[in-house]
XYZ file of C-alpha atoms in Angstrom:
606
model
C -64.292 98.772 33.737
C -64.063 96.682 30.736
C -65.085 98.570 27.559
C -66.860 97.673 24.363
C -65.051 98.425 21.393
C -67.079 97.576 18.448
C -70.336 95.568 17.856
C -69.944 93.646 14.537
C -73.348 93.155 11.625
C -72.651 89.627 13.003
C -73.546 89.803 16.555
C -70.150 89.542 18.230
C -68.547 92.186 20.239
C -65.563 92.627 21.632
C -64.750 93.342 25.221
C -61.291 94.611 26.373
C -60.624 92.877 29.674
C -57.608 95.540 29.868
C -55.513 97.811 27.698
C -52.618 96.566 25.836
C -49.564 97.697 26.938
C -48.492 100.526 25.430
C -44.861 99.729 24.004
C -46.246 96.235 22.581
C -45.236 95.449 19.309
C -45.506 92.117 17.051
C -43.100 90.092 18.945
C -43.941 91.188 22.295
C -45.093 88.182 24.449
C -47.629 89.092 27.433
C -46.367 85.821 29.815
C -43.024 85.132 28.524
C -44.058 81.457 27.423
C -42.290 79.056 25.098
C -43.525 75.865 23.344
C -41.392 72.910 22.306
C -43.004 72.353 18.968
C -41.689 68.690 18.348
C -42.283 66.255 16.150
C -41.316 69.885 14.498
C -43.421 68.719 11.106
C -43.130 70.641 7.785
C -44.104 74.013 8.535
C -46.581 73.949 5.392
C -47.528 70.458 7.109
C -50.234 69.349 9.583
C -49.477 66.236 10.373
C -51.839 65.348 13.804
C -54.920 67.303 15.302
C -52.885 69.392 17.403
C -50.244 69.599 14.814
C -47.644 68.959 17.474
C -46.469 66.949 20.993
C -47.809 70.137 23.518
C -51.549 70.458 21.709
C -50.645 74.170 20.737
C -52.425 74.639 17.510
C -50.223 76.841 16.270
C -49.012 77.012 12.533
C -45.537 78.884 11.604
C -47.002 80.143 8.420
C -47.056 83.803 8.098
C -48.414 85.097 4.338
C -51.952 85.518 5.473
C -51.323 88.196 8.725
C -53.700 90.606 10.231
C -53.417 93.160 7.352
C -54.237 91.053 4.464
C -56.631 88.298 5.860
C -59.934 90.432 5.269
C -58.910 89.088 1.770
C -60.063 85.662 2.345
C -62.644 83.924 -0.011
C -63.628 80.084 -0.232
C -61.143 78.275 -2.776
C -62.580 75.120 -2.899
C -64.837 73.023 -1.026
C -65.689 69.167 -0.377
C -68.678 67.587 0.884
C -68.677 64.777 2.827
C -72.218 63.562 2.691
C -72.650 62.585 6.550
C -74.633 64.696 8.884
C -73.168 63.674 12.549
C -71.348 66.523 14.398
C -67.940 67.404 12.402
C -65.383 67.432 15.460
C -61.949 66.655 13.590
C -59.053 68.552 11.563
C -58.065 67.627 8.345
C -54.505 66.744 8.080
C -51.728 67.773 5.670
C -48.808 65.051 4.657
C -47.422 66.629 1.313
C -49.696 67.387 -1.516
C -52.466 65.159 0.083
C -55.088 66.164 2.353
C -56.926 63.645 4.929
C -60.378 64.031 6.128
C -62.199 61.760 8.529
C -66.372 61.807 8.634
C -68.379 61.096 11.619
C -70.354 57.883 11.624
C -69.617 55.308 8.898
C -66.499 56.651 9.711
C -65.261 57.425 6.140
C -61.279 58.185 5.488
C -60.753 60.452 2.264
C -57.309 61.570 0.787
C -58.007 64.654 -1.715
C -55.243 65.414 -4.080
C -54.227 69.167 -3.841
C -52.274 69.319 -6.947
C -55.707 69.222 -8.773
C -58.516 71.749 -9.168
C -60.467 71.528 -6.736
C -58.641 68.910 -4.796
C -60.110 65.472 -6.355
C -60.738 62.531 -4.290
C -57.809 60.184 -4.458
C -58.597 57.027 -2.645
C -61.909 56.491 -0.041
C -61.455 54.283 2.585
C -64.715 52.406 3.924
C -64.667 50.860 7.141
C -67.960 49.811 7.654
C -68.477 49.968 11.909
C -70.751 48.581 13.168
C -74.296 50.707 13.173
C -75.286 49.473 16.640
C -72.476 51.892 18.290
C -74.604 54.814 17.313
C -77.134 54.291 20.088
C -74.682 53.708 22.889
C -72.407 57.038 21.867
C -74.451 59.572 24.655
C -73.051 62.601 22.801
C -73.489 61.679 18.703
C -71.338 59.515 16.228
C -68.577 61.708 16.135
C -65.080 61.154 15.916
C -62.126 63.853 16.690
C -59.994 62.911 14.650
C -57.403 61.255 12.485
C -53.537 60.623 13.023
C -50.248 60.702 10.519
C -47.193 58.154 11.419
C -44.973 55.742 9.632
C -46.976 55.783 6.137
C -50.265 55.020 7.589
C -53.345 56.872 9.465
C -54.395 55.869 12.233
C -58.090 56.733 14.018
C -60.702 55.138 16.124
C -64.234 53.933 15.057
C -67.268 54.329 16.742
C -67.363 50.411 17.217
C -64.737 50.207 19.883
C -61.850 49.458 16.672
C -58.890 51.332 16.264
C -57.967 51.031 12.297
C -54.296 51.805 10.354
C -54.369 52.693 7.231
C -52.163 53.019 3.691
C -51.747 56.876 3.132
C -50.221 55.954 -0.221
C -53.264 53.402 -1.557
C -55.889 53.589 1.122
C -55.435 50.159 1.871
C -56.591 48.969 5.742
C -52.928 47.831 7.277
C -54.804 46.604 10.706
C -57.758 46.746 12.904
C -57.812 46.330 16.825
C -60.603 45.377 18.662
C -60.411 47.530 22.101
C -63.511 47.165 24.112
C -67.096 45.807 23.734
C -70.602 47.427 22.622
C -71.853 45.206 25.078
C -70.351 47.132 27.989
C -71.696 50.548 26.494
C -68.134 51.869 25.704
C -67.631 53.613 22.163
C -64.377 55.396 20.547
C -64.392 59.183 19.869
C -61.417 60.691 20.468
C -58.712 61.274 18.478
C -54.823 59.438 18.724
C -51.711 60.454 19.687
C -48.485 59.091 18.071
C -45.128 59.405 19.431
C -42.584 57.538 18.032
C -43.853 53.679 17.593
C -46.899 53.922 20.330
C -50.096 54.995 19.488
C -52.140 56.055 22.492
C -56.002 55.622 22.118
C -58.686 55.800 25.034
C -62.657 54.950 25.292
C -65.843 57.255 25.870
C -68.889 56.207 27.532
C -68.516 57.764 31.004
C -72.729 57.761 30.654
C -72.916 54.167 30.706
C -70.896 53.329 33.475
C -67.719 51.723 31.859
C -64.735 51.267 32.854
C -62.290 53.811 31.770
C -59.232 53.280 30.262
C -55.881 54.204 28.053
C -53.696 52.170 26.035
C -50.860 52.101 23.955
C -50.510 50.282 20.438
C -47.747 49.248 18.159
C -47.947 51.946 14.981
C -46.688 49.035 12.505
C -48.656 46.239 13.674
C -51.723 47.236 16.238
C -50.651 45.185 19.154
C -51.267 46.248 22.602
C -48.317 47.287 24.530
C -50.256 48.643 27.673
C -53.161 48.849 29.280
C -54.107 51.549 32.151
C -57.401 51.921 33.792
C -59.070 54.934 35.944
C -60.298 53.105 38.747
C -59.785 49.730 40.746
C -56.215 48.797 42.423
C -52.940 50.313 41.648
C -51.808 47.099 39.429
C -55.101 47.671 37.245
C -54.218 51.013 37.057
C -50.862 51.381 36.613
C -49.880 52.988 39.569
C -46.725 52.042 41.633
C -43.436 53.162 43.486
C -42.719 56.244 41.396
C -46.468 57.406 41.248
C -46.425 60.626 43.450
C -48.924 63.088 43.491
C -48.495 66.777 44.903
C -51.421 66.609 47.060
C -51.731 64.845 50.321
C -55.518 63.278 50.137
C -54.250 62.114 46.344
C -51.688 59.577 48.504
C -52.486 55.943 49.152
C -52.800 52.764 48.770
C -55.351 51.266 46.159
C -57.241 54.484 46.306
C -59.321 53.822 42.924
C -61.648 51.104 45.319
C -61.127 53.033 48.533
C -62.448 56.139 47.746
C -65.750 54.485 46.064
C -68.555 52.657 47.637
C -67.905 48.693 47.863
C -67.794 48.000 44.108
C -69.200 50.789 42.507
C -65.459 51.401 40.848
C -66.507 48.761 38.196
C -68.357 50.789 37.086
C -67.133 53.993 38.066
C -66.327 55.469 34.690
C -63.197 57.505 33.933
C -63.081 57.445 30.430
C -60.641 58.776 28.374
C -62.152 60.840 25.331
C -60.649 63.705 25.431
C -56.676 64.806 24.039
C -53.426 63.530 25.020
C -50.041 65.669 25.082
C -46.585 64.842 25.538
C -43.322 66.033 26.354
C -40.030 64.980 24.974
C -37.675 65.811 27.681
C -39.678 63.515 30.243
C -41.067 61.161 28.164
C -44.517 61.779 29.999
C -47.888 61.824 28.180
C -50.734 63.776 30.232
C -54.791 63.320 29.665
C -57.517 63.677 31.684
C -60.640 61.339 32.462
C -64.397 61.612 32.135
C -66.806 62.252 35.196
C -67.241 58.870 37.819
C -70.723 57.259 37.103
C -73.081 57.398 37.872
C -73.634 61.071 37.626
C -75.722 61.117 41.138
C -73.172 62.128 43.640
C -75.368 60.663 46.846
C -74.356 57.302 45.659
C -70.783 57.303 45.676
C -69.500 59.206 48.814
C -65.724 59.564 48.860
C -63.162 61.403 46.324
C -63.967 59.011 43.625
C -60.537 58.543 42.066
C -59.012 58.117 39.670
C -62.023 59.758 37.525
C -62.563 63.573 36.700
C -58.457 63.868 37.030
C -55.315 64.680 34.988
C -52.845 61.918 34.889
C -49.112 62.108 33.664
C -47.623 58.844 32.715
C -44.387 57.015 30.945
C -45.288 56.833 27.676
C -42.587 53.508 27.617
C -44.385 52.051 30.192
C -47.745 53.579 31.008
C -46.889 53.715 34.775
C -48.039 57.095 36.376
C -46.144 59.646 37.973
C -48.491 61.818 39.110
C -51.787 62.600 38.884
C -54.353 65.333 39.843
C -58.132 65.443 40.176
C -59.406 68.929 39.258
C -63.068 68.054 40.734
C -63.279 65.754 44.076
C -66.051 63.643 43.971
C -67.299 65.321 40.776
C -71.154 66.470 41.335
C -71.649 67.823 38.169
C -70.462 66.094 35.343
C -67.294 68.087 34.971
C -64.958 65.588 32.886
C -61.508 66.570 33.085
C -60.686 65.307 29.390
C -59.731 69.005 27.856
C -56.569 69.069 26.632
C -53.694 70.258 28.347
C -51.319 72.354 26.627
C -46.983 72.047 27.522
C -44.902 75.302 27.623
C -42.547 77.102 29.717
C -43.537 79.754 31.656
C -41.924 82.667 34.043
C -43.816 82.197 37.463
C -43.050 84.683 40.024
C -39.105 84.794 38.361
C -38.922 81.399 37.837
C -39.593 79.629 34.979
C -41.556 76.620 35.093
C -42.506 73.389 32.792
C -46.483 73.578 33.224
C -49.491 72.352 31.409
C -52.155 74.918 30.704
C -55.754 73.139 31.561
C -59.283 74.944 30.744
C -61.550 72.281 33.246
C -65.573 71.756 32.110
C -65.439 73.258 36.307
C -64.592 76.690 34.400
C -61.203 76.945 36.650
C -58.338 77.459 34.366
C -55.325 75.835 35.584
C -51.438 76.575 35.346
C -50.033 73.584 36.699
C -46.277 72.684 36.961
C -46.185 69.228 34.834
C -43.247 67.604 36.356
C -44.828 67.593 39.882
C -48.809 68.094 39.746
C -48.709 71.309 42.001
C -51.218 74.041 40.768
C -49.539 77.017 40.216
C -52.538 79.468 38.934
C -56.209 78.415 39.374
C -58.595 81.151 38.129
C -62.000 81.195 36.580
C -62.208 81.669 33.117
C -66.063 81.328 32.880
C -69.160 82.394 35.208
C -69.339 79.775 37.833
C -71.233 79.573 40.966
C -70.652 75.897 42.000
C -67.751 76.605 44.187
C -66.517 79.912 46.093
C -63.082 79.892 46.087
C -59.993 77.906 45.860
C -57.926 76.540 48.236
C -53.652 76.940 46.954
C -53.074 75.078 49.937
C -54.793 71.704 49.393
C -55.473 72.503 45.592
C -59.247 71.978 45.639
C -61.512 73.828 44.425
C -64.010 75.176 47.717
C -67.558 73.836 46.844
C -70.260 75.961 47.340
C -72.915 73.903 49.630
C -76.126 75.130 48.131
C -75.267 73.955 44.716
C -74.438 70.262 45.757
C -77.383 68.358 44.247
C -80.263 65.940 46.417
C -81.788 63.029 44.909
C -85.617 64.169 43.602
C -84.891 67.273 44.805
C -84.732 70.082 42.072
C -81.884 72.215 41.879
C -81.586 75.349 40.000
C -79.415 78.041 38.740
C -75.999 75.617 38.753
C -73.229 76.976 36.697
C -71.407 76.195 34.525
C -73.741 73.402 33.167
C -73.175 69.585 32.563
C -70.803 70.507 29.295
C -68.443 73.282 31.403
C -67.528 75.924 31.375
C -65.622 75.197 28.364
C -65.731 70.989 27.246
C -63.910 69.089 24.456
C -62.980 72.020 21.919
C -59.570 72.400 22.014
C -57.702 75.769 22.669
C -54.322 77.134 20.608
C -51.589 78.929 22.038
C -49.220 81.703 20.271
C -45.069 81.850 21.566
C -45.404 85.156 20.131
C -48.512 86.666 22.298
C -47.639 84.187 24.922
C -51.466 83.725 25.285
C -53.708 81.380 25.508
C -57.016 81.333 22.946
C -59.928 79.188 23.780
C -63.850 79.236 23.087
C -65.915 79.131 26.250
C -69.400 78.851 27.663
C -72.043 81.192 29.234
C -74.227 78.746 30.013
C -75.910 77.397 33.288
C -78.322 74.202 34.104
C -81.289 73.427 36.379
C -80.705 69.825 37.492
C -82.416 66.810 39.333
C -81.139 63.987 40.461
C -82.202 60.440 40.173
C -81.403 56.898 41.792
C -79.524 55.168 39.191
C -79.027 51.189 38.659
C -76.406 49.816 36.621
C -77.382 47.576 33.546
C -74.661 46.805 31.448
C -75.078 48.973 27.985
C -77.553 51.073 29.230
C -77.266 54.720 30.795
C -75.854 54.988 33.842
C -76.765 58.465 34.671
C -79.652 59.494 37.242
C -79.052 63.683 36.057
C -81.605 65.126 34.381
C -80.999 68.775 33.060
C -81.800 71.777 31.389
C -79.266 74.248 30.602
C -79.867 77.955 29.746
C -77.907 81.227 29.792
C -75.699 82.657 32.283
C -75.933 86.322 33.044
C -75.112 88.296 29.863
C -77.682 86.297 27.540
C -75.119 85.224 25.638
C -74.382 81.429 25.156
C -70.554 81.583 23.591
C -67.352 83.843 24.092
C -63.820 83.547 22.473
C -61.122 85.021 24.511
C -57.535 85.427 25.213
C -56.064 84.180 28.408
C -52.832 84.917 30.235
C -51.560 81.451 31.548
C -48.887 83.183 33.379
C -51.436 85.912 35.761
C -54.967 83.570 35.324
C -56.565 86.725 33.709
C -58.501 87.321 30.365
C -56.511 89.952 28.121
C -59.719 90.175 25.631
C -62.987 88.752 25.477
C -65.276 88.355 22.028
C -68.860 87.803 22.918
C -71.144 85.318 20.937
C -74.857 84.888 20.526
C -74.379 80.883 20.163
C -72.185 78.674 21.663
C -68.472 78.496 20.552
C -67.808 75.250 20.029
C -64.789 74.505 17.395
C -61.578 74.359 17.857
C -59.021 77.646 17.854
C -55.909 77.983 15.565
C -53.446 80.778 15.831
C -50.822 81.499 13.287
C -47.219 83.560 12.898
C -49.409 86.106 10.930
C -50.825 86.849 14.774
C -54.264 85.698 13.238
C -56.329 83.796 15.612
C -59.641 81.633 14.057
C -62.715 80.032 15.473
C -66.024 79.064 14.971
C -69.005 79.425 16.430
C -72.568 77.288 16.394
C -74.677 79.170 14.124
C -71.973 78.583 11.344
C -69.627 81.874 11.899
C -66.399 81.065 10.846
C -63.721 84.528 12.513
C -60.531 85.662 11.876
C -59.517 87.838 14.899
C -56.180 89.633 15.646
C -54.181 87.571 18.202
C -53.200 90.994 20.189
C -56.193 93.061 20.146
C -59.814 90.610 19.537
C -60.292 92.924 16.912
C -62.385 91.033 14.411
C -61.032 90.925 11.202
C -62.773 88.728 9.135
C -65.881 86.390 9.287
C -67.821 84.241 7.071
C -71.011 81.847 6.916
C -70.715 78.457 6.567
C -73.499 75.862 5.390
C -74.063 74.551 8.863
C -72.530 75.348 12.765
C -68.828 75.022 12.832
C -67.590 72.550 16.088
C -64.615 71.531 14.300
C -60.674 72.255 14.386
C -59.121 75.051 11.693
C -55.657 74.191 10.503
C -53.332 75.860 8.060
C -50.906 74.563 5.640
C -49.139 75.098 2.339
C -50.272 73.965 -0.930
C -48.635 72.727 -3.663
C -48.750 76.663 -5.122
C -46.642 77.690 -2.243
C -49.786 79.682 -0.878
C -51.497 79.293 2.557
C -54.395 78.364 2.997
C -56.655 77.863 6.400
C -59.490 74.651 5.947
C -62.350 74.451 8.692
C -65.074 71.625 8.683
C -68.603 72.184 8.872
C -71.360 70.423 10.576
C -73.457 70.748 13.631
C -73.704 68.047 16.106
C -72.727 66.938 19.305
C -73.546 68.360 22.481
C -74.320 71.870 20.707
C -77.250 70.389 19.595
C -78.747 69.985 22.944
C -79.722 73.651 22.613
C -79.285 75.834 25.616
C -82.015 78.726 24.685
C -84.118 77.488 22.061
C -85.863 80.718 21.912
C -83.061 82.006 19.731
C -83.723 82.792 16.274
C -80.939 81.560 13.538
C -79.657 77.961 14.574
C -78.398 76.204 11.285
C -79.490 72.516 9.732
C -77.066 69.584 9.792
C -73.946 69.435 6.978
C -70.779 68.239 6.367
C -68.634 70.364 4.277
C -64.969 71.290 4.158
C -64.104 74.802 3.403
C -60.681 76.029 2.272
C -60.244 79.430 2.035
C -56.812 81.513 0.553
C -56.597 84.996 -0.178
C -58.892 85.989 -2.645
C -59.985 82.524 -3.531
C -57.371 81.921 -5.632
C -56.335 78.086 -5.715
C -54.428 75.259 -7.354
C -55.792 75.598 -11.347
C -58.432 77.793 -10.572
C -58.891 81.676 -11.882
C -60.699 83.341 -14.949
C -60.870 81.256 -18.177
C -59.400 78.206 -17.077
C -60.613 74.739 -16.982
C -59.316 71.302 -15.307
C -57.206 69.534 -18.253
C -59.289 66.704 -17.867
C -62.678 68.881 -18.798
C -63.620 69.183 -22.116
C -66.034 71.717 -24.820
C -68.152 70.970 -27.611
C -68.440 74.458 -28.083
C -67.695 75.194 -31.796
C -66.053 78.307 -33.273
């Protein structure tokens, strides 16, 4: 039986899924996994959410380690002024940091050679306000990438904008859907080499999902591929081949829906995109099929709620897998997948490591599609079992919802078991560290008709806690067995992003506005602090211009944590929008006793 080790002032605890092993020491990996860390950026750098290609999260740097990062203070701070949900990760290119705001969609480079890190340049690119009423989850954006001199990000208004690092100067702007059709831009981009891949949100409103590739230098559109309709539309052809039998067929994004109902079935692709070097495959997932009322689209309902791996060159697929058949629950399969190489049963294997909203956590073999390791990771109750054979998940009848008929007690909840916030991965634990849910929903189901910009939806819900009480939990997870290794529990949801450093330091965030430092190994927590407002942001770590690490998290509630799951709890926080950048004991760039920016000034008089 698991035991409780400690119960922080802060309401966490820590639960020890199973005792360490007793030889391990600080370079002994648990799974045996490895991670290609190409682009392989400046290790002080943080050039893209992710920092790298396989969506680890992990950062080289070592000075701030599990003995010294009680230490940690706030440096510096910078305050954004916008009060949307604060989903993206600065970035790092030399002595400049980058920060993106929610809606207006604001691009900032601070100068870290100065006190205090003064603004350098603001970029304005005025979006269009009417895309805040068709985003279904708030004006958020997840991000900002680094490539070629410029950054590149999406705006809420269906644009996808480069800009000048050096003078903050727009370079281009695409236009890549309509506000008409209900579809808005969230996520964040991926750049390998000259493409930049971008995808649309709005799985809600019944649009039509879709990625696409852009030129870095100029903006133009090199591919388009769409989640449901025929294989040309899609980009599916002779060397598409799925693992899975019932994935096998002709046209099967319009055979598996309803006459029609696949223009507007959805499939929207908001969530993160990895790649791998040796193939040359990117892999994402897609959003749940609209509309969200099962009883109106019988069949599988491909290609939405599934995993895709495609030729970056080209954008054809090779193989694809949905982790949900005919989704029933809003279960998006959009989290990101994270690339290593794993021993399985003596052999080791290329695999993605995917945490689905359905709360299984997959190990899946990235070449081929084939599941390797399905598991849950979070309470679930929708589905009994899993079937190796077929790789589908076995659906537990009583929790299939019935139009106007009310259904209670189904779990996980609309947002998953775990949804968009992106896990981190250590080659020296050779575990996986994600925030999760403990959350369940009472739903009811309702008739929907399409009307073009207008939710698609027919689910009405109303989540609340899972057993436990609790709402959030950060754990460790063993990619290689499917098994938790630790297990911190959390009053509120856990919601940000995880980042996991060389130091074997692990950090998170949680919704009330803790910000943790926990030892990679053991969950031991080792540090927290509170933040101005809930943390559902990414932590990254990089070097400043003083040769000293630092760790920067964003702060500001929003999103779908503010769809609160059990009101009745006492110490939710207001809205914000503040960067904090902490280093070991404060210290910073100009900054200590008795000294002043050069560019202040005293009238003080001897």
């Amino acid at each position: 039986m698991a035991a409780w080790l400690f119960v922080l002032s802060a309401e966490c605890a820590v639960q020890a899924a199973a005792p360490p092993p007793a030889a391990a020491t600080a370079t002994t990996s648990l799974s045996g996994a490895t991670i290609n860390f190409a682009p392989n950026d400046p290790a002080g750098e943080w050039h893209s959410q992710a920092r790298d290609y396989a969506n680890s999260r992990y950062s080289p740097l070592h000075q701030i380690d599990t003995g010294n990062v009680g230490k940690l203070r706030v440096a510096w701070t910078f305050s954004d002024g916008t009060l949307h949900g604060h989903e993206a990760a600065p970035l790092v290119i030399g002595d400049t940091m980058y920060v993106v705001t929610p809606f207006p969609d604001m691009l900032y480079a601070l100068d870290l050679t100065q006190p205090g890190a003064s603004i350098k340049w603001t970029f304005k690119p005025n979006p269009s306000p009417a895309a805040i009423g068709k985003a279904c989850c708030d004006a958020v954006t997840r991000g900002v990438a680094y490539a070629n001199g410029k950054l590149i990000y999406n705006l809420l208004d269906d644009h996808t904008v480069a800009v000048d690092a050096k003078t903050g100067k727009e370079v281009w702007r695409t236009r890549m859907d309509d506000l008409k059709t209900g579809a808005t831009m969230t996520m964040a981009p991926l750049v390998v080499g000259n493409k930049v891949f971008v995808g649309n949100s709005g799985g809600e409103m019944g649009v039509q999902g879709w990625i696409a590739a852009l030129d870095v230098d100029t903006g133009k559109e090199l591919w388009r591929a769409y989640s449901t309709g025929s294989d040309q539309r899609d980009l599916i052809g002779a060397d598409f081949k799925p693992f899975y039998g019932w994935m096998k067929g002709k046209d099967l994004g319009i055979s598996t829906w309803p006459a029609g109902m696949w223009k507007h079935g959805a499939g929207s692709v908001w969530g993160w995109i990895s790649y791998d070097p040796d193939s040359n495959l990117i892999y994402y997932g897609t959003s749940n099929p609209s509309p969200r009322v099962p009883a109106q689209r019988p069949g599988y309902n491909l290609w939405a709620s599934t995993i895709f791996a495609r030729d970056a060159d080209t954008g054809m697929a090779r193989w694809a897998y949905q982790t949900t058949p005919h989704d029933q629950w809003d279960y998006d399969a959009v989290n990101e997948d994270l690339l290593m190489d794993l021993p399985i049963h003596g052999q080791v294997r290329k695999v993605l490591v995917h945490f689905d909203r359905n709360a299984y956590a997959y190990t899946i073999d990235r070449l081929t599609g084939e599941v390797l390791v399905a598991a849950p990771f979070a309470y679930l109750n929708w589905s009994t079992g899993f079937d190796m054979k077929t790789g589908q998940p076995i659906v537990n009848p009583d929790k299939e919802p019935k139009p106007g008929i009310k259904l209670d007690n189904v779990c996980p909840p609309d947002i998953g078991g775990k949804d968009w916030q992106p896990a981190a991965a250590s080659p020296r634990t050779g575990l996986v560290y994600a925030g999760i849910f403990n959350i369940c929903m009472d739903l009811t189901d309702h008739p929907a008709g399409y009307i073009p910009s207008t939710p698609y939806d027919g689910m009405e819900m109303l989540r609340h806690p899972a057993p436990g009480g609790n709402l959030g939990e950060f754990m460790a997870w063993n990619p290689a067995t499917g098994k938790k290794v630790w297990a911190i529990k959390e009053k509120f949801m856990t919601m940000s992003g995880a980042l996991v450093t060389a130091g074997d330091v692990v950090f998170y965030g949680t919704a009330d506005g803790w910000f943790r430092a926990v030892d990679a190994r053991s969950g031991k927590v080792l540090w927290s602090q509170k933040l101005g407002s809930g943390v559902i942001g990414q932590p990254i770590s990089y070097l400043g211009p003083d040769h000293r690490q630092y760790i920067a998290i964003y702060s500001g509630i929003g999103g779908v944590a503010t769809v609160r799951a059990d009101k009745s709890l006492k110490g939710f926080p207001a809205g914000g929008g503040t960067l904090y950048v902490f280093s070991i004991d404060g210290d910073a760039v100009g900054m200590g006793a008795g000294v002043m920016p050069a560019a202040s000034s005293s009238s003080a008089k001897p």
